[in-house]
mmCIF file of C-alpha atoms in Angstrom:
data_model
loop_
_atom_site.group_PDB
_atom_site.id
_atom_site.type_symbol
_atom_site.label_atom_id
_atom_site.label_comp_id
_atom_site.label_asym_id
_atom_site.label_seq_id
_atom_site.Cartn_x
_atom_site.Cartn_y
_atom_site.Cartn_z
ATOM 1 C CA MET A 1142 26.946 -90.417 -115.846
ATOM 2 C CA THR A 1143 29.570 -90.793 -118.860
ATOM 3 C CA LYS A 1144 30.828 -87.306 -119.633
ATOM 4 C CA VAL A 1145 31.616 -86.582 -123.216
ATOM 5 C CA LEU A 1146 33.021 -83.786 -124.928
ATOM 6 C CA VAL A 1147 32.440 -83.334 -128.604
ATOM 7 C CA ALA A 1148 35.252 -81.118 -130.234
ATOM 8 C CA ALA A 1149 33.881 -79.970 -133.961
ATOM 9 C CA ALA A 1150 35.345 -77.414 -136.222
ATOM 10 C CA PHE A 1151 31.929 -76.052 -136.845
ATOM 11 C CA TYR A 1152 28.236 -76.909 -135.264
ATOM 12 C CA PRO A 1153 24.723 -75.817 -135.651
ATOM 13 C CA ASP A 1154 23.821 -73.036 -133.475
ATOM 14 C CA ASP A 1155 20.964 -71.091 -131.762
ATOM 15 C CA LEU A 1156 20.460 -68.861 -135.095
ATOM 16 C CA GLY A 1157 19.150 -71.449 -137.468
ATOM 17 C CA ASN A 1158 22.804 -72.518 -138.766
ATOM 18 C CA LYS A 1159 22.772 -76.654 -139.824
ATOM 19 C CA ARG A 1160 26.149 -76.561 -140.469
ATOM 20 C CA LEU A 1161 27.853 -80.336 -139.552
ATOM 21 C CA TYR A 1162 24.317 -80.988 -138.686
ATOM 22 C CA PHE A 1163 25.153 -85.036 -138.785
ATOM 23 C CA ILE A 1164 27.145 -84.423 -135.571
ATOM 24 C CA HIS A 1165 24.090 -83.168 -133.909
ATOM 25 C CA VAL A 1166 21.719 -85.915 -134.727
ATOM 26 C CA ARG A 1167 24.355 -88.379 -132.928
ATOM 27 C CA ASN A 1168 24.758 -85.948 -130.160
ATOM 28 C CA LEU A 1169 20.777 -86.591 -129.467
ATOM 29 C CA TYR A 1170 21.059 -89.787 -129.872
ATOM 30 C CA TYR A 1171 23.685 -90.109 -127.449
ATOM 31 C CA VAL A 1172 21.797 -87.959 -124.850
ATOM 32 C CA LYS A 1173 18.640 -90.358 -124.973
ATOM 33 C CA SER A 1174 21.052 -93.377 -124.500
ATOM 34 C CA GLY A 1175 22.053 -91.633 -120.998
ATOM 35 C CA LEU A 1176 25.372 -89.909 -121.939
ATOM 36 C CA SER A 1177 26.451 -86.458 -120.801
ATOM 37 C CA VAL A 1178 27.160 -84.367 -123.966
ATOM 38 C CA THR A 1179 29.093 -81.192 -124.086
ATOM 39 C CA VAL A 1180 30.306 -79.408 -127.598
ATOM 40 C CA LEU A 1181 33.362 -77.755 -128.385
ATOM 41 C CA ASN A 1182 32.781 -75.600 -131.218
ATOM 42 C CA PHE A 1183 35.917 -74.169 -132.215
ATOM 43 C CA ALA A 1184 34.299 -71.427 -134.297
ATOM 44 C CA ALA A 1185 31.932 -70.030 -131.956
ATOM 45 C CA ASP A 1186 32.132 -67.054 -130.157
ATOM 46 C CA HIS A 1187 29.976 -67.345 -127.190
ATOM 47 C CA ASP A 1188 28.283 -70.535 -125.310
ATOM 48 C CA TYR A 1189 24.875 -71.630 -126.281
ATOM 49 C CA SER A 1190 22.474 -74.738 -126.187
ATOM 50 C CA VAL A 1191 20.603 -76.415 -129.210
ATOM 51 C CA ASP A 1192 17.989 -78.884 -128.231
ATOM 52 C CA GLY A 1193 19.080 -79.202 -124.738
ATOM 53 C CA ILE A 1194 22.854 -79.805 -125.753
ATOM 54 C CA GLN A 1195 25.366 -77.180 -124.186
ATOM 55 C CA VAL A 1196 27.627 -75.639 -127.065
ATOM 56 C CA ILE A 1197 30.748 -73.969 -125.605
ATOM 57 C CA THR A 1198 33.949 -72.037 -127.141
ATOM 58 C CA LEU A 1199 37.396 -72.825 -126.612
ATOM 59 C CA GLU A 1200 37.769 -69.968 -124.254
ATOM 60 C CA THR A 1201 35.220 -71.344 -121.939
ATOM 61 C CA TYR A 1202 36.930 -74.879 -121.837
ATOM 62 C CA VAL A 1203 40.178 -73.497 -121.151
ATOM 63 C CA SER A 1204 38.780 -71.055 -118.486
ATOM 64 C CA GLN A 1205 36.514 -73.831 -116.547
ATOM 65 C CA GLN A 1206 39.011 -77.117 -117.410
ATOM 66 C CA ALA A 1207 35.987 -79.503 -116.747
ATOM 67 C CA GLU A 1208 36.676 -82.885 -116.704
ATOM 68 C CA TYR A 1209 35.324 -85.524 -119.045
ATOM 69 C CA ASP A 1210 35.463 -89.246 -119.378
ATOM 70 C CA LEU A 1211 36.042 -89.136 -122.913
ATOM 71 C CA LEU A 1212 36.894 -86.812 -126.070
ATOM 72 C CA ILE A 1213 35.138 -87.161 -129.360
ATOM 73 C CA CYS A 1214 36.885 -85.355 -132.606
ATOM 74 C CA HIS A 1215 34.804 -85.209 -135.674
ATOM 75 C CA ALA A 1216 36.631 -84.655 -138.998
ATOM 76 C CA ALA A 1217 39.861 -83.548 -136.855
ATOM 77 C CA ASN A 1218 41.950 -80.547 -138.684
ATOM 78 C CA ILE A 1219 45.375 -79.554 -137.801
ATOM 79 C CA ARG A 1220 44.299 -75.738 -136.968
ATOM 80 C CA ASN A 1221 41.596 -77.051 -134.338
ATOM 81 C CA HIS A 1222 42.097 -80.325 -132.848
ATOM 82 C CA PHE A 1223 45.568 -81.057 -133.351
ATOM 83 C CA ARG A 1224 46.549 -77.849 -131.411
ATOM 84 C CA PHE A 1225 44.059 -78.420 -128.938
ATOM 85 C CA LEU A 1226 45.050 -81.714 -128.308
ATOM 86 C CA GLN A 1227 48.784 -80.674 -127.949
ATOM 87 C CA ASN A 1228 47.501 -78.424 -125.102
ATOM 88 C CA TYR A 1229 44.930 -80.537 -123.463
ATOM 89 C CA GLY A 1230 45.071 -83.753 -124.640
ATOM 90 C CA ASN A 1231 46.795 -85.242 -121.669
ATOM 91 C CA LYS A 1232 43.439 -84.221 -119.950
ATOM 92 C CA PHE A 1233 41.932 -87.047 -121.532
ATOM 93 C CA ALA A 1234 42.158 -90.814 -121.027
ATOM 94 C CA LYS A 1235 40.515 -91.897 -123.691
ATOM 95 C CA ILE A 1236 40.024 -90.706 -127.447
ATOM 96 C CA ILE A 1237 37.350 -91.507 -130.350
ATOM 97 C CA PHE A 1238 38.117 -90.014 -133.789
ATOM 98 C CA PHE A 1239 35.482 -89.841 -136.169
ATOM 99 C CA PHE A 1240 36.795 -89.453 -139.918
ATOM 100 C CA HIS A 1241 34.629 -88.344 -142.801
ATOM 101 C CA GLY A 1242 36.841 -87.789 -145.641
ATOM 102 C CA HIS A 1243 38.978 -85.014 -146.622
ATOM 103 C CA GLU A 1244 41.090 -85.164 -143.380
ATOM 104 C CA ILE A 1245 43.031 -88.134 -143.882
ATOM 105 C CA MET A 1246 44.010 -87.933 -147.215
ATOM 106 C CA HIS A 1247 45.825 -86.010 -149.921
ATOM 107 C CA ILE A 1248 42.585 -84.124 -151.514
ATOM 108 C CA SER A 1249 43.942 -83.794 -155.114
ATOM 109 C CA LYS A 1250 44.800 -87.442 -155.131
ATOM 110 C CA TYR A 1251 41.129 -88.315 -154.647
ATOM 111 C CA TYR A 1252 38.954 -85.416 -155.771
ATOM 112 C CA PRO A 1253 38.316 -84.598 -159.006
ATOM 113 C CA VAL A 1254 39.555 -81.830 -160.962
ATOM 114 C CA PRO A 1255 37.327 -78.621 -160.356
ATOM 115 C CA TYR A 1256 35.176 -76.984 -162.859
ATOM 116 C CA LYS A 1257 36.519 -74.470 -165.112
ATOM 117 C CA PHE A 1258 34.811 -71.548 -163.367
ATOM 118 C CA LYS A 1259 36.490 -72.697 -159.832
ATOM 119 C CA ARG A 1260 40.288 -72.996 -161.329
ATOM 120 C CA ASN A 1261 41.192 -69.571 -160.758
ATOM 121 C CA HIS A 1262 45.037 -70.426 -159.765
ATOM 122 C CA TYR A 1263 44.520 -74.081 -159.681
ATOM 123 C CA ALA A 1264 47.997 -75.478 -160.271
ATOM 124 C CA ILE A 1265 49.621 -73.173 -157.415
ATOM 125 C CA LYS A 1266 46.498 -74.219 -155.225
ATOM 126 C CA LYS A 1267 46.808 -77.776 -155.879
ATOM 127 C CA ASN A 1268 50.970 -77.722 -155.250
ATOM 128 C CA LEU A 1269 49.987 -75.985 -151.978
ATOM 129 C CA ARG A 1270 47.213 -78.348 -151.036
ATOM 130 C CA ASN A 1271 49.810 -81.273 -151.593
ATOM 131 C CA LEU A 1272 52.335 -79.672 -149.214
ATOM 132 C CA TYR A 1273 49.825 -78.865 -146.527
ATOM 133 C CA ASP A 1274 48.293 -82.468 -146.905
ATOM 134 C CA SER A 1275 51.498 -84.352 -146.413
ATOM 135 C CA PHE A 1276 52.354 -82.024 -143.467
ATOM 136 C CA LYS A 1277 48.910 -83.136 -142.007
ATOM 137 C CA LEU A 1278 48.992 -86.487 -142.736
ATOM 138 C CA SER A 1279 52.905 -86.830 -141.455
ATOM 139 C CA LEU A 1280 51.707 -84.733 -137.930
ATOM 140 C CA TRP A 1281 48.531 -87.267 -137.614
ATOM 141 C CA ARG A 1282 50.764 -90.337 -138.443
ATOM 142 C CA ARG A 1283 52.918 -89.548 -135.531
ATOM 143 C CA TYR A 1284 50.253 -88.497 -133.288
ATOM 144 C CA PHE A 1285 48.267 -91.930 -133.792
ATOM 145 C CA LEU A 1286 51.190 -93.907 -133.368
ATOM 146 C CA GLN A 1287 52.359 -92.520 -130.120
ATOM 147 C CA ASN A 1288 48.788 -92.504 -128.469
ATOM 148 C CA LYS A 1289 47.616 -95.505 -130.268
ATOM 149 C CA THR A 1290 46.778 -97.207 -126.523
ATOM 150 C CA LYS A 1291 44.352 -94.212 -126.013
ATOM 151 C CA ILE A 1292 42.237 -93.785 -129.011
ATOM 152 C CA ARG A 1293 39.589 -95.219 -131.282
ATOM 153 C CA LEU A 1294 39.404 -94.744 -134.734
ATOM 154 C CA VAL A 1295 36.064 -94.835 -136.441
ATOM 155 C CA PHE A 1296 35.423 -94.487 -140.522
ATOM 156 C CA VAL A 1297 32.166 -94.105 -142.417
ATOM 157 C CA SER A 1298 33.015 -97.032 -144.801
ATOM 158 C CA SER A 1299 35.568 -99.730 -145.181
ATOM 159 C CA TRP A 1300 36.768 -97.815 -148.447
ATOM 160 C CA LEU A 1301 37.810 -95.003 -146.152
ATOM 161 C CA ARG A 1302 39.595 -96.957 -143.730
ATOM 162 C CA ASN A 1303 41.639 -98.356 -146.508
ATOM 163 C CA VAL A 1304 42.469 -94.973 -147.623
ATOM 164 C CA PHE A 1305 43.619 -94.249 -144.272
ATOM 165 C CA TYR A 1306 46.370 -97.156 -144.156
ATOM 166 C CA SER A 1307 47.200 -96.034 -147.460
ATOM 167 C CA GLU A 1308 47.914 -92.040 -147.071
ATOM 168 C CA LEU A 1309 49.296 -92.456 -143.550
ATOM 169 C CA LYS A 1310 51.493 -95.338 -144.346
ATOM 170 C CA LEU A 1311 50.103 -97.575 -141.534
ATOM 171 C CA SER A 1312 49.131 -101.250 -141.149
ATOM 172 C CA VAL A 1313 46.521 -102.855 -138.803
ATOM 173 C CA ALA A 1314 49.779 -104.218 -137.033
ATOM 174 C CA SER A 1315 51.147 -100.908 -136.423
ATOM 175 C CA ILE A 1316 48.108 -99.415 -135.379
ATOM 176 C CA GLY A 1317 46.821 -102.291 -133.407
ATOM 177 C CA ALA A 1318 42.914 -103.069 -133.162
ATOM 178 C CA GLN A 1319 41.685 -99.446 -132.549
ATOM 179 C CA THR A 1320 39.764 -99.069 -135.726
ATOM 180 C CA LYS A 1321 36.004 -99.794 -136.551
ATOM 181 C CA VAL A 1322 33.835 -98.910 -139.849
ATOM 182 C CA ILE A 1323 30.438 -97.518 -138.625
ATOM 183 C CA HIS A 1324 28.359 -96.097 -141.295
ATOM 184 C CA ASN A 1325 26.630 -92.778 -140.929
ATOM 185 C CA SER A 1326 23.112 -93.061 -140.126
ATOM 186 C CA VAL A 1327 20.004 -91.591 -142.486
ATOM 187 C CA GLY A 1328 18.086 -89.042 -140.814
ATOM 188 C CA LYS A 1329 14.794 -90.169 -138.585
ATOM 189 C CA THR A 1330 12.732 -88.460 -141.629
ATOM 190 C CA PHE A 1331 13.481 -91.242 -143.617
ATOM 191 C CA GLU A 1332 13.240 -93.864 -141.327
ATOM 192 C CA LEU A 1333 9.578 -92.929 -140.413
ATOM 193 C CA ASN A 1334 8.533 -92.295 -144.303
ATOM 194 C CA ASP A 1335 8.324 -94.291 -146.896
ATOM 195 C CA TYR A 1336 8.393 -93.293 -150.975
ATOM 196 C CA ASN A 1337 4.419 -93.580 -152.688
ATOM 197 C CA PRO A 1338 4.957 -94.862 -156.087
ATOM 198 C CA LEU A 1339 1.227 -94.331 -156.705
ATOM 199 C CA GLN A 1340 1.462 -90.370 -155.874
ATOM 200 C CA GLN A 1341 1.157 -88.335 -159.324
ATOM 201 C CA LYS A 1342 5.008 -87.650 -160.816
ATOM 202 C CA LYS A 1343 6.410 -84.344 -162.153
ATOM 203 C CA TYR A 1344 10.123 -85.709 -162.681
ATOM 204 C CA ASP A 1345 11.249 -88.685 -164.094
ATOM 205 C CA PHE A 1346 14.645 -87.985 -162.269
ATOM 206 C CA ILE A 1347 15.589 -85.995 -159.002
ATOM 207 C CA THR A 1348 18.876 -84.838 -158.198
ATOM 208 C CA ILE A 1349 19.829 -83.259 -154.801
ATOM 209 C CA ARG A 1350 23.065 -81.625 -154.541
ATOM 210 C CA ASN A 1351 23.049 -78.886 -151.699
ATOM 211 C CA TYR A 1352 26.178 -77.632 -153.179
ATOM 212 C CA MET A 1353 26.732 -78.079 -156.890
ATOM 213 C CA ASP A 1354 29.526 -76.102 -157.611
ATOM 214 C CA ASP A 1355 31.682 -79.240 -156.545
ATOM 215 C CA SER A 1356 32.669 -81.276 -159.322
ATOM 216 C CA LYS A 1357 32.645 -84.367 -157.479
ATOM 217 C CA TYR A 1358 28.886 -84.094 -157.135
ATOM 218 C CA SER A 1359 28.788 -84.147 -160.907
ATOM 219 C CA VAL A 1360 25.814 -82.159 -161.694
ATOM 220 C CA ASP A 1361 27.703 -81.886 -164.925
ATOM 221 C CA LEU A 1362 26.546 -85.385 -165.922
ATOM 222 C CA VAL A 1363 23.292 -84.676 -164.591
ATOM 223 C CA VAL A 1364 23.268 -81.834 -167.181
ATOM 224 C CA GLU A 1365 24.772 -83.957 -169.837
ATOM 225 C CA GLU A 1366 21.832 -86.485 -169.338
ATOM 226 C CA ALA A 1367 19.229 -83.861 -169.484
ATOM 227 C CA ARG A 1368 20.507 -83.025 -172.865
ATOM 228 C CA LYS A 1369 20.600 -86.341 -174.236
ATOM 229 C CA HIS A 1370 16.985 -87.068 -173.239
ATOM 230 C CA PRO A 1371 14.507 -84.399 -173.809
ATOM 231 C CA GLU A 1372 11.729 -87.217 -173.347
ATOM 232 C CA TYR A 1373 12.677 -87.321 -169.703
ATOM 233 C CA LYS A 1374 11.935 -84.401 -167.089
ATOM 234 C CA PHE A 1375 14.827 -83.664 -164.672
ATOM 235 C CA CYS A 1376 14.843 -81.721 -161.400
ATOM 236 C CA LEU A 1377 17.568 -80.435 -159.478
ATOM 237 C CA ILE A 1378 17.554 -78.760 -156.122
ATOM 238 C CA GLY A 1379 20.550 -76.969 -154.653
ATOM 239 C CA ARG A 1380 22.854 -74.107 -154.683
ATOM 240 C CA GLY A 1381 25.573 -72.586 -156.602
ATOM 241 C CA GLU A 1382 26.927 -70.627 -159.382
ATOM 242 C CA PHE A 1383 26.797 -73.783 -161.904
ATOM 243 C CA PHE A 1384 24.099 -72.148 -164.198
ATOM 244 C CA LYS A 1385 25.865 -68.860 -164.269
ATOM 245 C CA HIS A 1386 28.389 -70.421 -166.071
ATOM 246 C CA TYR A 1387 26.760 -73.571 -168.265
ATOM 247 C CA GLU A 1388 23.256 -73.197 -169.857
ATOM 248 C CA LYS A 1389 20.290 -75.101 -168.291
ATOM 249 C CA PRO A 1390 18.420 -77.503 -170.389
ATOM 250 C CA GLU A 1391 15.020 -76.988 -170.950
ATOM 251 C CA ASN A 1392 13.716 -80.345 -169.276
ATOM 252 C CA LEU A 1393 15.607 -79.317 -166.114
ATOM 253 C CA ALA A 1394 13.585 -77.555 -163.289
ATOM 254 C CA LEU A 1395 16.167 -75.938 -161.122
ATOM 255 C CA ILE A 1396 15.016 -75.210 -157.623
ATOM 256 C CA MET A 1397 17.770 -73.403 -155.850
ATOM 257 C CA HIS A 1398 16.980 -74.517 -152.297
ATOM 258 C CA GLU A 1399 18.775 -75.979 -149.218
ATOM 259 C CA LEU A 1400 15.841 -78.174 -148.200
ATOM 260 C CA GLY A 1401 15.225 -79.759 -144.615
ATOM 261 C CA HIS A 1402 14.314 -83.342 -144.593
ATOM 262 C CA GLU A 1403 10.444 -82.801 -144.133
ATOM 263 C CA LYS A 1404 10.337 -80.739 -147.355
ATOM 264 C CA MET A 1405 12.563 -82.835 -149.206
ATOM 265 C CA LEU A 1406 9.908 -85.627 -149.181
ATOM 266 C CA ASN A 1407 7.405 -83.686 -151.030
ATOM 267 C CA TYR A 1408 10.182 -83.537 -154.104
ATOM 268 C CA LEU A 1409 10.889 -87.126 -153.721
ATOM 269 C CA ASN A 1410 7.661 -88.289 -154.017
ATOM 270 C CA SER A 1411 6.812 -86.429 -156.978
ATOM 271 C CA ALA A 1412 9.629 -87.920 -158.996
ATOM 272 C CA ARG A 1413 9.870 -91.412 -160.289
ATOM 273 C CA CYS A 1414 13.756 -92.020 -159.755
ATOM 274 C CA GLY A 1415 16.898 -90.593 -158.510
ATOM 275 C CA PHE A 1416 19.650 -89.627 -160.036
ATOM 276 C CA MET A 1417 22.916 -88.984 -157.932
ATOM 277 C CA PRO A 1418 26.068 -89.346 -159.864
ATOM 278 C CA THR A 1419 29.209 -88.692 -157.904
ATOM 279 C CA ARG A 1420 32.905 -89.066 -158.540
ATOM 280 C CA GLU A 1421 33.983 -89.120 -155.076
ATOM 281 C CA ASP A 1422 32.143 -89.761 -151.942
ATOM 282 C CA THR A 1423 33.195 -91.516 -148.195
ATOM 283 C CA GLN A 1424 29.710 -92.900 -148.281
ATOM 284 C CA GLY A 1425 27.028 -90.496 -150.047
ATOM 285 C CA VAL A 1426 24.676 -90.004 -147.122
ATOM 286 C CA MET A 1427 22.086 -88.040 -149.017
ATOM 287 C CA THR A 1428 22.063 -90.922 -151.460
ATOM 288 C CA CYS A 1429 21.443 -93.599 -148.880
ATOM 289 C CA GLU A 1430 18.560 -91.587 -147.415
ATOM 290 C CA ILE A 1431 16.829 -91.281 -150.738
ATOM 291 C CA ALA A 1432 17.104 -95.049 -151.036
ATOM 292 C CA THR A 1433 16.272 -95.791 -147.630
ATOM 293 C CA PHE A 1434 13.019 -93.751 -148.156
ATOM 294 C CA GLY A 1435 12.361 -96.183 -151.011
ATOM 295 C CA LEU A 1436 12.962 -94.152 -154.359
ATOM 296 C CA PRO A 1437 14.487 -96.348 -157.171
ATOM 297 C CA VAL A 1438 18.158 -94.313 -157.196
ATOM 298 C CA ILE A 1439 20.914 -94.337 -160.080
ATOM 299 C CA THR A 1440 24.222 -93.600 -158.855
ATOM 300 C CA SER A 1441 27.810 -94.079 -159.874
ATOM 301 C CA ASN A 1442 29.656 -97.202 -160.136
ATOM 302 C CA ILE A 1443 32.814 -96.321 -157.716
ATOM 303 C CA ALA A 1444 34.417 -98.382 -155.118
ATOM 304 C CA VAL A 1445 32.430 -96.746 -151.822
ATOM 305 C CA CYS A 1446 29.003 -96.924 -154.033
ATOM 306 C CA ARG A 1447 29.467 -100.741 -154.780
ATOM 307 C CA GLU A 1448 30.306 -101.464 -150.840
ATOM 308 C CA VAL A 1449 27.346 -98.851 -149.540
ATOM 309 C CA PHE A 1450 24.407 -100.198 -151.668
ATOM 310 C CA GLN A 1451 25.415 -103.513 -152.253
ATOM 311 C CA ALA A 1452 22.123 -104.481 -150.156
ATOM 312 C CA PHE A 1453 19.699 -102.075 -151.878
ATOM 313 C CA LYS A 1454 17.918 -103.454 -154.473
ATOM 314 C CA ASN A 1455 16.479 -100.413 -155.575
ATOM 315 C CA VAL A 1456 20.098 -98.359 -156.412
ATOM 316 C CA ALA A 1457 21.713 -99.274 -159.750
ATOM 317 C CA LEU A 1458 25.205 -98.513 -160.603
ATOM 318 C CA VAL A 1459 26.483 -97.047 -163.634
ATOM 319 C CA ASP A 1460 29.560 -96.005 -165.276
ATOM 320 C CA ASN A 1461 30.339 -92.209 -165.287
ATOM 321 C CA THR A 1462 31.296 -92.432 -169.013
ATOM 322 C CA ASN A 1463 28.689 -94.541 -170.026
ATOM 323 C CA ILE A 1464 25.461 -94.092 -168.028
ATOM 324 C CA ASN A 1465 22.836 -95.734 -170.405
ATOM 325 C CA LEU A 1466 20.085 -93.859 -168.742
ATOM 326 C CA THR A 1467 16.939 -95.043 -170.304
ATOM 327 C CA ALA A 1468 17.871 -99.004 -169.912
ATOM 328 C CA THR A 1469 18.818 -98.320 -166.307
ATOM 329 C CA TYR A 1470 15.942 -96.164 -165.573
ATOM 330 C CA GLU A 1471 13.438 -98.799 -166.835
ATOM 331 C CA GLY A 1472 14.846 -101.727 -165.436
ATOM 332 C CA LEU A 1473 14.718 -99.867 -161.956
ATOM 333 C CA LEU A 1474 11.135 -99.210 -162.476
ATOM 334 C CA SER A 1475 10.279 -102.843 -163.334
ATOM 335 C CA LEU A 1476 11.406 -104.101 -160.150
ATOM 336 C CA GLY A 1477 8.464 -102.291 -158.494
ATOM 337 C CA LYS A 1478 8.635 -101.022 -154.811
ATOM 338 C CA GLN A 1479 11.288 -102.696 -152.592
ATOM 339 C CA PRO A 1480 10.865 -103.611 -149.079
ATOM 340 C CA LYS A 1481 12.488 -100.863 -146.862
ATOM 341 C CA ASN A 1482 16.195 -101.321 -146.222
ATOM 342 C CA GLN A 1483 17.149 -100.510 -142.709
ATOM 343 C CA ALA A 1484 20.813 -100.961 -142.902
ATOM 344 C CA TYR A 1485 21.503 -96.996 -142.135
ATOM 345 C CA PHE A 1486 18.792 -96.721 -139.579
ATOM 346 C CA ALA A 1487 20.154 -95.213 -136.327
ATOM 347 C CA LYS A 1488 19.521 -98.697 -134.362
ATOM 348 C CA ASN A 1489 22.309 -100.320 -137.086
ATOM 349 C CA THR A 1490 24.681 -97.132 -137.126
ATOM 350 C CA VAL A 1491 24.236 -94.691 -134.225
ATOM 351 C CA ALA A 1492 23.885 -97.797 -131.737
ATOM 352 C CA LYS A 1493 27.204 -99.411 -132.797
ATOM 353 C CA GLU A 1494 28.627 -95.716 -131.977
ATOM 354 C CA ILE A 1495 26.742 -95.500 -128.125
ATOM 355 C CA GLU A 1496 28.084 -99.456 -127.605
ATOM 356 C CA LEU A 1497 31.747 -98.529 -128.596
ATOM 357 C CA ILE A 1498 31.757 -95.448 -126.289
ATOM 358 C CA LYS A 1499 30.252 -97.138 -123.444
ATOM 359 C CA GLU A 1500 32.725 -100.481 -124.106
ATOM 360 C CA PHE A 1501 35.728 -97.802 -124.255
ATOM 361 C CA VAL A 1502 34.767 -95.832 -121.403
#
């Protein structure tokens, strides 16, 4: 049995924390396929298990020095992953890196300017961030070139892979054929359930943003459209302090919750359309889940969305500066219910990861 060590800065724990749950979802599929998975959680202060998967601390790894056939690094950072690789990387003959976004880019180059209430000492923080990101990228560039025969690099979108080449000043020739694009899968709940357009609707538009204070998730655009269109009812679900600083329109229902997938379905079925504008993303998994469920969705006409949603007939892309909500909304509804798109089912995403792991090892 192939033994895999998965290294992550955080991981869901035995107390109900769901942080980086998308890694855990992958691992459950890995185990079902016959792989032996252990997780190294750099943030953990004790060993534990989640759904039968053993999670260990760095101290436990160091004391045991167990042998593994493969190391998988998710969203690798300098503080944890790079330091670990410097100390113990020679114990792994093969390593796969999964890139999710910020770890291979200058943040300020791709992320939008924060909302005003998040801009304390913004200029200073931006300069420091730029210095750190340049340092980070130079370290990773050298590491990838020095170890290119024993690594594979997986990106959640072609757009992100292109960013990687640009930011690290690498080429296909310099890094070899070690890169692959494998999109994130949607949750199983969205595979098994379908949107019911006949169910009574409470809202015209629904927006789900677990953390609404990040400007890239464009809650301000949702609020602006709600003000422009008092004839429509909007629902916004998430957490944050945005509405401590901005007035909430009367036609926008605010639900301050972080929902699990099952509870999310009830809210999605209560709306006629998803409204998920974005200024930056590497895939937009939440929007993929809503679209896979079958709800018509409006999102932004940016490069990654054009790539990710090109095969979804129930998704419309709009210009963030000229959304034209009514025409887009009515156009989507006129199409009627579309066949379920399986592009981001596990069989078309995680299955490719498992295939890569088995072939590589």
